mmCIF file of C-alpha atoms and ligand atoms in Angstrom:
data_model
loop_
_atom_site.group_PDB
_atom_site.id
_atom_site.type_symbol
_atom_site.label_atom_id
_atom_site.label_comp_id
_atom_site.label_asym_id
_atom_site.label_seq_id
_atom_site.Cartn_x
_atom_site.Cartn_y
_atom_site.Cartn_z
ATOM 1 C CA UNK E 23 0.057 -7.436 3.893
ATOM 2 C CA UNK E 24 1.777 -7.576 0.276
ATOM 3 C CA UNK E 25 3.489 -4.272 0.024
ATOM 4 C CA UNK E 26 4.718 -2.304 -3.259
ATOM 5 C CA UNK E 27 7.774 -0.303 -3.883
ATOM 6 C CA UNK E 28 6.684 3.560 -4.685
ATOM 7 C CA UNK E 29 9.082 6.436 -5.208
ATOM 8 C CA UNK E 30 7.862 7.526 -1.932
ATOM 9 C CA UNK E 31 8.595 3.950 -0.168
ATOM 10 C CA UNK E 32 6.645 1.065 0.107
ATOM 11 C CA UNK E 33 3.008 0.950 0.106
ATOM 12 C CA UNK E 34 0.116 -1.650 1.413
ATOM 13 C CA UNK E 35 -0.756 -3.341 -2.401
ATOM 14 C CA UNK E 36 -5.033 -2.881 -1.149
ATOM 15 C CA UNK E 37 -3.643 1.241 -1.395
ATOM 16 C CA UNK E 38 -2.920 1.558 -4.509
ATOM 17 C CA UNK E 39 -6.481 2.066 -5.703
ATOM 18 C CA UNK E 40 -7.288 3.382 -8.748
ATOM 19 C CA UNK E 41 -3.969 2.865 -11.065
ATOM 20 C CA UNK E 42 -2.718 3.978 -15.018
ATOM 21 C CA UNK E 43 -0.493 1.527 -15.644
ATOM 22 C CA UNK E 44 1.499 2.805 -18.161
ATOM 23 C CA UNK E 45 2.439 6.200 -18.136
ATOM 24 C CA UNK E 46 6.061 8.424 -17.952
ATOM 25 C CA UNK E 47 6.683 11.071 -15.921
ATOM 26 C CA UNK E 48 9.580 12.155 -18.028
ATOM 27 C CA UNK E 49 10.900 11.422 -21.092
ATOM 28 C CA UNK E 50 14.371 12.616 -21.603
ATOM 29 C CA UNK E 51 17.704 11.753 -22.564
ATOM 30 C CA UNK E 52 20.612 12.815 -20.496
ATOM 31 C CA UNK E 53 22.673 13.308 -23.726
ATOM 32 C CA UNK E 54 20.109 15.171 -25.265
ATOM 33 C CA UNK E 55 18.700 17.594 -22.744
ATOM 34 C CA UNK E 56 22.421 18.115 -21.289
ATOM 35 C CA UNK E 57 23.403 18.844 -25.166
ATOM 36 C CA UNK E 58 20.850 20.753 -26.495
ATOM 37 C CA UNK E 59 18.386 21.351 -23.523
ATOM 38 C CA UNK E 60 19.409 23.713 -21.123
ATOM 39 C CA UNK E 61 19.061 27.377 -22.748
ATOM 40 C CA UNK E 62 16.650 25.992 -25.123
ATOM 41 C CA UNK E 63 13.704 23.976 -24.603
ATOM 42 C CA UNK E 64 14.444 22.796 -21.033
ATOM 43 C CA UNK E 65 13.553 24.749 -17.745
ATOM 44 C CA UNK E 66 14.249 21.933 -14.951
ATOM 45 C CA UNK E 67 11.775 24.353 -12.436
ATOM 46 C CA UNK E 68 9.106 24.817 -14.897
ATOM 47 C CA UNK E 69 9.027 21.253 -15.724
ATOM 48 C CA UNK E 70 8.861 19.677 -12.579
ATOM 49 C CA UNK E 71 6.055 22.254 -11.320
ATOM 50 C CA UNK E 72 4.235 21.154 -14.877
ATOM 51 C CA UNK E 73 4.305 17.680 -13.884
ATOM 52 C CA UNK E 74 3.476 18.022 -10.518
ATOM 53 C CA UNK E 75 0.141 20.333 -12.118
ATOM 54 C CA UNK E 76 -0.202 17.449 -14.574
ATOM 55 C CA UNK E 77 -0.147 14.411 -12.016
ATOM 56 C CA UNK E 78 -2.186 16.482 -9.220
ATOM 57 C CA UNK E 79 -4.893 16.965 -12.043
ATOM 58 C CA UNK E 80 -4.952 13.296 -12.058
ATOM 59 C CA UNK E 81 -5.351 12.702 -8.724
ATOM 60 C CA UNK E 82 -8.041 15.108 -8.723
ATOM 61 C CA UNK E 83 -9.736 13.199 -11.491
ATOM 62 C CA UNK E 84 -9.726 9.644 -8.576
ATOM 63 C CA UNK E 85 -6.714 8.183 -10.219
ATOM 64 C CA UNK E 86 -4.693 7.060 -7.622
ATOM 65 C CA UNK E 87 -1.159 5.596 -8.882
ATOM 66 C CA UNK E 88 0.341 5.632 -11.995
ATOM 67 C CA UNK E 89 3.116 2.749 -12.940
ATOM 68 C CA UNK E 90 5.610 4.318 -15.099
ATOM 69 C CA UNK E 91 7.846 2.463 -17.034
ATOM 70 C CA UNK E 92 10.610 4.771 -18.037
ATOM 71 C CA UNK E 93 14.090 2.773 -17.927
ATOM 72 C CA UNK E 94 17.609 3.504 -19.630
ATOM 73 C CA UNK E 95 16.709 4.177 -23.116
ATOM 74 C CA UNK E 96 13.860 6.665 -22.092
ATOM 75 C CA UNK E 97 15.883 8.556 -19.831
ATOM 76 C CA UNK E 98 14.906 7.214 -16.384
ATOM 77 C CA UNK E 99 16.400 10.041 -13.652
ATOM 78 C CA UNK E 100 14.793 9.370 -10.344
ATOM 79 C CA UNK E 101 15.795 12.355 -8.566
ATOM 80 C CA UNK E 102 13.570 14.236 -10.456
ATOM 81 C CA UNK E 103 11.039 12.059 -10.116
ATOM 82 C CA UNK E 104 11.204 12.290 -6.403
ATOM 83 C CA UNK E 105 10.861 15.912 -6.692
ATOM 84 C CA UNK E 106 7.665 15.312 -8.220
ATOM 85 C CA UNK E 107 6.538 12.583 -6.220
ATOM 86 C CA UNK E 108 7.226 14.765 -2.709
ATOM 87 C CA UNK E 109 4.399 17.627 -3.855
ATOM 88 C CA UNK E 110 1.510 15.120 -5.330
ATOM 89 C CA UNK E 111 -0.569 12.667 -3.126
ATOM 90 C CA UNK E 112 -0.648 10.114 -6.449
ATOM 91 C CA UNK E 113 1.647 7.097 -6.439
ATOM 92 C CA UNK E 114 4.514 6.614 -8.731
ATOM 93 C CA UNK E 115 5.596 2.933 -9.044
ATOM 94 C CA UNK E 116 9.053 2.881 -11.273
ATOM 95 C CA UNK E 117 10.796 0.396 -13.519
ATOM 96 C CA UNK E 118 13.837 -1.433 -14.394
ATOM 97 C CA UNK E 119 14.689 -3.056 -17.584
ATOM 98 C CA UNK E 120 15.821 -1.456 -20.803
ATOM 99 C CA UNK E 121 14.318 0.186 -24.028
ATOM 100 C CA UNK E 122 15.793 -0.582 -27.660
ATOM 101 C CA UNK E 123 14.558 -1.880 -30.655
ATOM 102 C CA UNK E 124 17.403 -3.650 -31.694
ATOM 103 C CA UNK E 125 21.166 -3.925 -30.082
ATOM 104 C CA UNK E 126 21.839 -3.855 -26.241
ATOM 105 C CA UNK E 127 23.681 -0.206 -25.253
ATOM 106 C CA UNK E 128 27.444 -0.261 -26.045
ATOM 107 C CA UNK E 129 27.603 -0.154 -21.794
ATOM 108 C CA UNK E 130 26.555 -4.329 -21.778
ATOM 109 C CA UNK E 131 27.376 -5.182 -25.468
ATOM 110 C CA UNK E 132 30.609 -6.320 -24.735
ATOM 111 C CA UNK E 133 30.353 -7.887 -21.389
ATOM 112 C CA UNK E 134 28.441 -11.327 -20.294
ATOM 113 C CA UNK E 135 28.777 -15.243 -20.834
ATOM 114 C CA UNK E 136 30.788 -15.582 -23.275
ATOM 115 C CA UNK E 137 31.753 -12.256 -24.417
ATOM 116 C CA UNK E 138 34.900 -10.170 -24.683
ATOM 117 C CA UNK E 139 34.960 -9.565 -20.874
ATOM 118 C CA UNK E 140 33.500 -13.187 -20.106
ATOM 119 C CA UNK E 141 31.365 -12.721 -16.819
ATOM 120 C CA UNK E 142 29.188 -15.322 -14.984
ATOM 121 C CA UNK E 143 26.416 -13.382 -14.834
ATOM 122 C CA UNK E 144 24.694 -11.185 -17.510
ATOM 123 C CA UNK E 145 25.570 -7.854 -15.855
ATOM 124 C CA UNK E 146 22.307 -6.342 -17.292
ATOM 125 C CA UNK E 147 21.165 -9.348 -14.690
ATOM 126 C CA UNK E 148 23.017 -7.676 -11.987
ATOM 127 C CA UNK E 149 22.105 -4.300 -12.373
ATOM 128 C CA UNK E 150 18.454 -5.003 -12.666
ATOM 129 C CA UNK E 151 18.303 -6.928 -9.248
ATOM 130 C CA UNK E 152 20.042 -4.174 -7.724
ATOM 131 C CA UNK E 153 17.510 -1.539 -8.973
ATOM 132 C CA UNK E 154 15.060 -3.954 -7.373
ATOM 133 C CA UNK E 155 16.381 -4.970 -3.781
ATOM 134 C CA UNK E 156 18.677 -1.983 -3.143
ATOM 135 C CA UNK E 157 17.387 0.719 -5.355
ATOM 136 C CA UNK E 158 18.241 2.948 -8.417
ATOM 137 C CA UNK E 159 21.346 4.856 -7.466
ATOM 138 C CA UNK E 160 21.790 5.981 -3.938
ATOM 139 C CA UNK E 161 17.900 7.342 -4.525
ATOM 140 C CA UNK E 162 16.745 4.559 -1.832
ATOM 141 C CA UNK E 163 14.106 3.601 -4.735
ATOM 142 C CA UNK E 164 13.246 0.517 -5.560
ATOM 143 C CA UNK E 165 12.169 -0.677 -8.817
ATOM 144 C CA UNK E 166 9.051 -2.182 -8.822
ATOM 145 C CA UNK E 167 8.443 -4.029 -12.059
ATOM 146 C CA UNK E 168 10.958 -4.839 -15.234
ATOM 147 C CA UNK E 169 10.297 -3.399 -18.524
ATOM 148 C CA UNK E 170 11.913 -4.422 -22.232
ATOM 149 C CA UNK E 171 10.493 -4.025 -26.033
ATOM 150 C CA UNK E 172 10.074 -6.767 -28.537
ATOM 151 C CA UNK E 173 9.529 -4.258 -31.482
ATOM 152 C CA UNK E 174 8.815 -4.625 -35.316
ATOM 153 C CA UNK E 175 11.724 -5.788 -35.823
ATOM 154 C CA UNK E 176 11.306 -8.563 -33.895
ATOM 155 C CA UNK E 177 13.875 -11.228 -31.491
ATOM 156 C CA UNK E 178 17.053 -9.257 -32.661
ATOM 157 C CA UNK E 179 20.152 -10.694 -30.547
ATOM 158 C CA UNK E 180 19.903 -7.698 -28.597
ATOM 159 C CA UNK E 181 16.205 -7.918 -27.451
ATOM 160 C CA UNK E 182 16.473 -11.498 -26.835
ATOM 161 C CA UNK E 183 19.219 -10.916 -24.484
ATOM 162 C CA UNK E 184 17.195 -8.345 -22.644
ATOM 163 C CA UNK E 185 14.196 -10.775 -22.083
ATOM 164 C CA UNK E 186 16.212 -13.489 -21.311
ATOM 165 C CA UNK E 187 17.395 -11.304 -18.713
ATOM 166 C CA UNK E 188 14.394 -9.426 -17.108
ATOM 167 C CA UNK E 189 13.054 -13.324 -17.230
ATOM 168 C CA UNK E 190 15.726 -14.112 -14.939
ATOM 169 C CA UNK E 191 15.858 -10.636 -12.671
ATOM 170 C CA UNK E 192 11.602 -11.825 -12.060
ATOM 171 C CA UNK E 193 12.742 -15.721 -11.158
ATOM 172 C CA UNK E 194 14.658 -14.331 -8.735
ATOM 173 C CA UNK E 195 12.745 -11.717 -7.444
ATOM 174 C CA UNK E 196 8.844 -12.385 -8.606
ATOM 175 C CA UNK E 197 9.014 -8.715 -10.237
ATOM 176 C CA UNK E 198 6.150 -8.518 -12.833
ATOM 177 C CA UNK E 199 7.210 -7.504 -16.333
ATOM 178 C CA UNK E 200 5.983 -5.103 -18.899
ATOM 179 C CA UNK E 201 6.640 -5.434 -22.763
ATOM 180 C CA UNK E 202 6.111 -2.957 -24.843
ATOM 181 C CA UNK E 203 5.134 -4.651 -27.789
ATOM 182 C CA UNK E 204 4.556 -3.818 -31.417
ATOM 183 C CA UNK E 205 0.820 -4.880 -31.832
ATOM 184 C CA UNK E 206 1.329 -3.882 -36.238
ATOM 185 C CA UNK E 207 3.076 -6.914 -36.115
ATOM 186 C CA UNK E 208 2.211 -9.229 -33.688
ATOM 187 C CA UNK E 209 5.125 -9.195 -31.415
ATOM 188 C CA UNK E 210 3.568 -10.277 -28.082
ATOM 189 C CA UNK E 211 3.282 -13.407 -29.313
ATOM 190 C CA UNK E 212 7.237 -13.712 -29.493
ATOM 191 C CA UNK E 213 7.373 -11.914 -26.175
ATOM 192 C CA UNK E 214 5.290 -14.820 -24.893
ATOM 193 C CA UNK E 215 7.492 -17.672 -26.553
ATOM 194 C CA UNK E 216 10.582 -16.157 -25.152
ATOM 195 C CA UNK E 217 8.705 -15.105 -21.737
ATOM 196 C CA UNK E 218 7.536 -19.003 -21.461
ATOM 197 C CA UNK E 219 10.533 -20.924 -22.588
ATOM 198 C CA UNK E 220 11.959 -18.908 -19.520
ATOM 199 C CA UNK E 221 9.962 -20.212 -16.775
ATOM 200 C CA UNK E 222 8.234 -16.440 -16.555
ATOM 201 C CA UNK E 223 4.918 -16.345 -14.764
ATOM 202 C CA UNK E 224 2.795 -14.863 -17.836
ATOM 203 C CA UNK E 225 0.161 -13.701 -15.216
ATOM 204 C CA UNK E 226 2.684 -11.545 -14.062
ATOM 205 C CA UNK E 227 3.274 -10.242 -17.564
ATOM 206 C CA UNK E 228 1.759 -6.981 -18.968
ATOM 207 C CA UNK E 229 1.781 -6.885 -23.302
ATOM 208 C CA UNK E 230 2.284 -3.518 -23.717
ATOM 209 C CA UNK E 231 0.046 -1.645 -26.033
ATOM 210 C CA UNK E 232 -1.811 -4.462 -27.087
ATOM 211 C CA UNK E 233 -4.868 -2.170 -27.293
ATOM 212 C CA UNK E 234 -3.270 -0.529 -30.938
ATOM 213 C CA UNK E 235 -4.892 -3.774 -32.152
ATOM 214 C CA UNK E 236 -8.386 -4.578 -32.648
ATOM 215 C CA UNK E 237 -7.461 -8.178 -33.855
ATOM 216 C CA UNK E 238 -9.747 -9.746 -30.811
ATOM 217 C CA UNK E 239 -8.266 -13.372 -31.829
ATOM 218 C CA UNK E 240 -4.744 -11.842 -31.337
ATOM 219 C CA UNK E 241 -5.706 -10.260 -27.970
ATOM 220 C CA UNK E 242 -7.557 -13.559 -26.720
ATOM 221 C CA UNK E 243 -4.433 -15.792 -27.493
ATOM 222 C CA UNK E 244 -2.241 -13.348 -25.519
ATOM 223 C CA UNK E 245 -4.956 -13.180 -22.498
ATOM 224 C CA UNK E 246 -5.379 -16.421 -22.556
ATOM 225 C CA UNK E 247 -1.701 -17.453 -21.860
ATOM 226 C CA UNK E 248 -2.568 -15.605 -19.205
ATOM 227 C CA UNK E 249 -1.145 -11.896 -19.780
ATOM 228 C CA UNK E 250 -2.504 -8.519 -19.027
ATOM 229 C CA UNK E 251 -3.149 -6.576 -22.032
ATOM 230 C CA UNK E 252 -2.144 -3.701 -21.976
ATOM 231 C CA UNK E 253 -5.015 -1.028 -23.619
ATOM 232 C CA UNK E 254 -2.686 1.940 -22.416
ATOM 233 C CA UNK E 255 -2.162 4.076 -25.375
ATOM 234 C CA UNK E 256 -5.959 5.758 -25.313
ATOM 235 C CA UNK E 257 -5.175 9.095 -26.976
ATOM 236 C CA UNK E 258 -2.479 7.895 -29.499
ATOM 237 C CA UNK E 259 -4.816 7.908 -32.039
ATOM 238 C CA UNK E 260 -2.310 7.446 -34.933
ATOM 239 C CA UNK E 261 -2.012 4.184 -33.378
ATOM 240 C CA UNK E 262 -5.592 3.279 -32.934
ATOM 241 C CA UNK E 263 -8.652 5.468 -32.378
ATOM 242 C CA UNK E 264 -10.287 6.004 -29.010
ATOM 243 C CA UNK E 265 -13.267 4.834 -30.919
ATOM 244 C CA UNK E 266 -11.928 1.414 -31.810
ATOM 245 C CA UNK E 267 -9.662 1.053 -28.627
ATOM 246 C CA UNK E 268 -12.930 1.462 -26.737
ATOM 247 C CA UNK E 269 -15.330 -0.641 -29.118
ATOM 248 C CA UNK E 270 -12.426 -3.675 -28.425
ATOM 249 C CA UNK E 271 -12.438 -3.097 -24.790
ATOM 250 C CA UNK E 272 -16.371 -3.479 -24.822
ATOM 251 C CA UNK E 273 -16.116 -6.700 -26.944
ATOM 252 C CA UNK E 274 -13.579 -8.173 -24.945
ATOM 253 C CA UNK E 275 -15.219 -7.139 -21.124
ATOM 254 C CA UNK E 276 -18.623 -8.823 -22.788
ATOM 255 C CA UNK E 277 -16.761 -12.393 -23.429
ATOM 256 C CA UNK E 278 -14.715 -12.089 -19.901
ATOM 257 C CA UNK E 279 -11.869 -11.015 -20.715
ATOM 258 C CA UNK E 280 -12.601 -7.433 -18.105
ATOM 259 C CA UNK E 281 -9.633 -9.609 -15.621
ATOM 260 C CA UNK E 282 -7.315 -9.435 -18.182
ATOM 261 C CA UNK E 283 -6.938 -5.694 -19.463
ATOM 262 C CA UNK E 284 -5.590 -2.423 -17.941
ATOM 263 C CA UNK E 285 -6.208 0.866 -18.773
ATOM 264 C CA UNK E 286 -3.390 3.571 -19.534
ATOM 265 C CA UNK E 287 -2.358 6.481 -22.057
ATOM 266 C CA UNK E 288 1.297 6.244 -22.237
ATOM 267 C CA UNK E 289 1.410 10.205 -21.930
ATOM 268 C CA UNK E 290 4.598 11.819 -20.451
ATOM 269 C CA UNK E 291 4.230 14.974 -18.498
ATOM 270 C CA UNK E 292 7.476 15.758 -20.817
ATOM 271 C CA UNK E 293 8.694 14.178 -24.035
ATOM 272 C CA UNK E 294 11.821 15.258 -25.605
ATOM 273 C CA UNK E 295 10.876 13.518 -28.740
ATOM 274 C CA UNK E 296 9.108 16.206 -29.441
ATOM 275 C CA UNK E 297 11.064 19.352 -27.596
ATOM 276 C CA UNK E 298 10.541 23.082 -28.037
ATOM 277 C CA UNK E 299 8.197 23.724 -30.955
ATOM 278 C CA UNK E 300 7.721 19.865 -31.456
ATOM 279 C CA UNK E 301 5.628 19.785 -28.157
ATOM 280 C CA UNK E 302 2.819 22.312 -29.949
ATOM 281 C CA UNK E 303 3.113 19.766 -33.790
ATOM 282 C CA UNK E 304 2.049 16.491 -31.399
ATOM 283 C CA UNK E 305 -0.504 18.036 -29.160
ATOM 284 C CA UNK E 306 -2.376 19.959 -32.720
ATOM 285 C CA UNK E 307 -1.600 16.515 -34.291
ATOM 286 C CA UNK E 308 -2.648 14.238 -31.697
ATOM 287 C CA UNK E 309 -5.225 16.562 -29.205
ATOM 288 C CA UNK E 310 -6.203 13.643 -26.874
ATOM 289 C CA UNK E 311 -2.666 12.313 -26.427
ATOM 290 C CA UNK E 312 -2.630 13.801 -22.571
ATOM 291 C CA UNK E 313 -2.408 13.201 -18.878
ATOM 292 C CA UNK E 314 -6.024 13.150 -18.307
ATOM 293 C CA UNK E 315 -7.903 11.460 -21.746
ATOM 294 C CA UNK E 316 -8.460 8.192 -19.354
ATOM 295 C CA UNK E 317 -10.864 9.648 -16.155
ATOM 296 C CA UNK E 318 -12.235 12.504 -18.505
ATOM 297 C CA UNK E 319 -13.077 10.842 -21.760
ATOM 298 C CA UNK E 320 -12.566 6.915 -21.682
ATOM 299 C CA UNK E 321 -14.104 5.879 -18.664
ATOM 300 C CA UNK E 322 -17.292 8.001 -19.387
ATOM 301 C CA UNK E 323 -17.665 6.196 -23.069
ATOM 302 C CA UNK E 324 -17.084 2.643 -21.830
ATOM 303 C CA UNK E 325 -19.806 3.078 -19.193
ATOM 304 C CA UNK E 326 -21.930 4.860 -21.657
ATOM 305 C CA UNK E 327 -21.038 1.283 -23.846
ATOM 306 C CA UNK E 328 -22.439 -0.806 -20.915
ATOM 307 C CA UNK E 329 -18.862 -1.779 -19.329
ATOM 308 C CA UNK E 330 -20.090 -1.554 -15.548
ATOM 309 C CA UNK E 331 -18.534 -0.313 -12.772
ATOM 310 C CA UNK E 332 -17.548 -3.727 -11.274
ATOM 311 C CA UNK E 333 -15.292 -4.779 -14.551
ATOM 312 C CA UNK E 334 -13.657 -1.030 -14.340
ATOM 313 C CA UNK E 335 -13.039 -1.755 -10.899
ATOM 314 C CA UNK E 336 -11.185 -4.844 -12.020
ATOM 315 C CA UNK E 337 -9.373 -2.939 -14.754
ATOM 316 C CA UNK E 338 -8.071 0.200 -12.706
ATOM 317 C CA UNK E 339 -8.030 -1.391 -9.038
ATOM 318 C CA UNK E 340 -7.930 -5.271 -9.019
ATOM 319 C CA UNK E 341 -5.585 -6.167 -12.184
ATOM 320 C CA UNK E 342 -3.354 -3.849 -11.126
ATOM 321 C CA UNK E 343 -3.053 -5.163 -7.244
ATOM 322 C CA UNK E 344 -2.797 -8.512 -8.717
ATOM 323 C CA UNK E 345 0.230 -7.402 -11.338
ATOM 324 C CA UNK E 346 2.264 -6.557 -8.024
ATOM 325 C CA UNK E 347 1.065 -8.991 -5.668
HETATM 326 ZN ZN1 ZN N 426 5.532 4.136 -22.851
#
């Protein structure tokens, strides 16, 4: 039986049932909460019970997992996560990998091949392996999947050393990836040459908010390299309207495409982007940007659209078993 890491332990992959496959817990910066959090806008009880209302609501609504992708850059803290994950029946898969748009952290800029403190092995590498055999911390979790950006900015030095190095953390390990990509500017595609030219498994490979486009010959040249595309920002509808995100998903289940796309919102149960008074801005800005947009609004207008029930099935249940098989 192919199992898959949770922050509970590992799990049978034919569990994992109905799964979001991009969404964050938290968001939230050490730095910043420890700065300018505490006495302010962050109560560490009242946000865990929030998210464990916000992920039982979920559960309630048949999701069964959600795969969150927070790593060092979003403020990945799994102790709090486990919190959360002991009072919800929902699985929480968790990442490793890192999040900038540009230049590595300060912490790996000036170690590796080659570099001021000349090591054998990119220790980005190293750390990302152990997050994945041995497990974040002394949490005892394991990292399931590996996570990096290629944003509008492109293959800076920085982000090509990151996906050179998640590519070789999966060769060693088989860990599928997820890219957040910019989909303004194309920038799966260069995921994809960098993701190839390193012996990556592209079926293994999630593009990351693919679903802000509606180009469809964009999104078939990514699917048909053999990535997942990722139509997980449903509620972010500065990016793209649920509208269009859904009118792409219809087009693109109707050529054949339903074995290549998974479903997500990329909500956080907290985001200190927006703390304090921010949080009230974002939801009056963007109303359907929350934890349940997906099972309450989205599914019901895609079946209304003629998706059926067996290509949502492969969407929320078998794409996602397959990712971590
Ligand atoms: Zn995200």
């Amino acid at each position: 039986m192919p199992t898959v890491q949770t922050v509970r332990g590992p799990i049978d992959t034919a569990d994992l049932g109905r799964t979001l496959m991009h969404e964050h817990v938290f968001v939230l910066s050490t730095e910043h909460q420890q700065n300018y959090g505490t006495g302010d806008w962050w109560n560490e009880e009242e946000r865990v019970a929030d998210a464990v209302g916000k992920l039982n609501e979920l559960a309630a609504l048949g999701i069964d997992t959600i795969v969150d992708p927070t790593v060092w850059g979003l403020g990945r803290y799994l102790p709090r996560v486990q919190r959360v994950a002991e009072q919800t029946r929902l699985n929480i898969i968790v990442a490793t990998g890192l999040y900038t748009y540009d230049e590595v952290p300060f912490q790996y800029l000036n170690r590796g091949p080659g570099r001021l403190v000349d090591t054998p092995i990119d220790p980005m590498v190293t750390d990302f392996l152990r997050d994945l055999r041995t497990g974040v911390a002394d949490t005892g979790v394991r990292a399931a999947f590996l996570k990096c950006v290629v944003e509008s900015k492109g293959l800076t030095p920085g982000v090509d050393r990151i996906l050179r190095a998640v590519a070789a953390a999966h060769r060693e390990t088989g860990a599928p990836i997820t890219v957040h990509s910019s989909a303004a500017a194309r920038t799966g595609r260069l995921a994809v040459q960098v993701l190839r030219a390193e012996a990556v498994d592209l079926t293994k490979v999630v593009i990351g908010h693919a679903g802000d486009s509606n180009d469809l010959d964009y999104l078939r040249e990514l699917a048909d390299a053999g990535c997942l595309l990722g139509m997980d920002r449903f509620g972010l509808d500065r990016y793209n309207p649920t509208g269009k995100r859904v009118d792409t998903i219809v087009a693109l289940a109707a050529q054949g495409y339903a074995d290549r796309m998974v479903l997500s919102q990329d909500a956080s149960c907290y985001i200190d982007w927006f703390p304090g008074e921010a949080r009230a801005a974002v939801a009056a800005a963007m109303p359907n940007w929350n934890y349940t947009h997906v099972p309450t609004d989205v599914l019901p207008m895609l079946r209304e659209r003629g998706v059926t029930e067996e290509q949502l099935d492969q969407m929320l249940v078998r794409n996602p078993r397959r990712y971590f098989e």
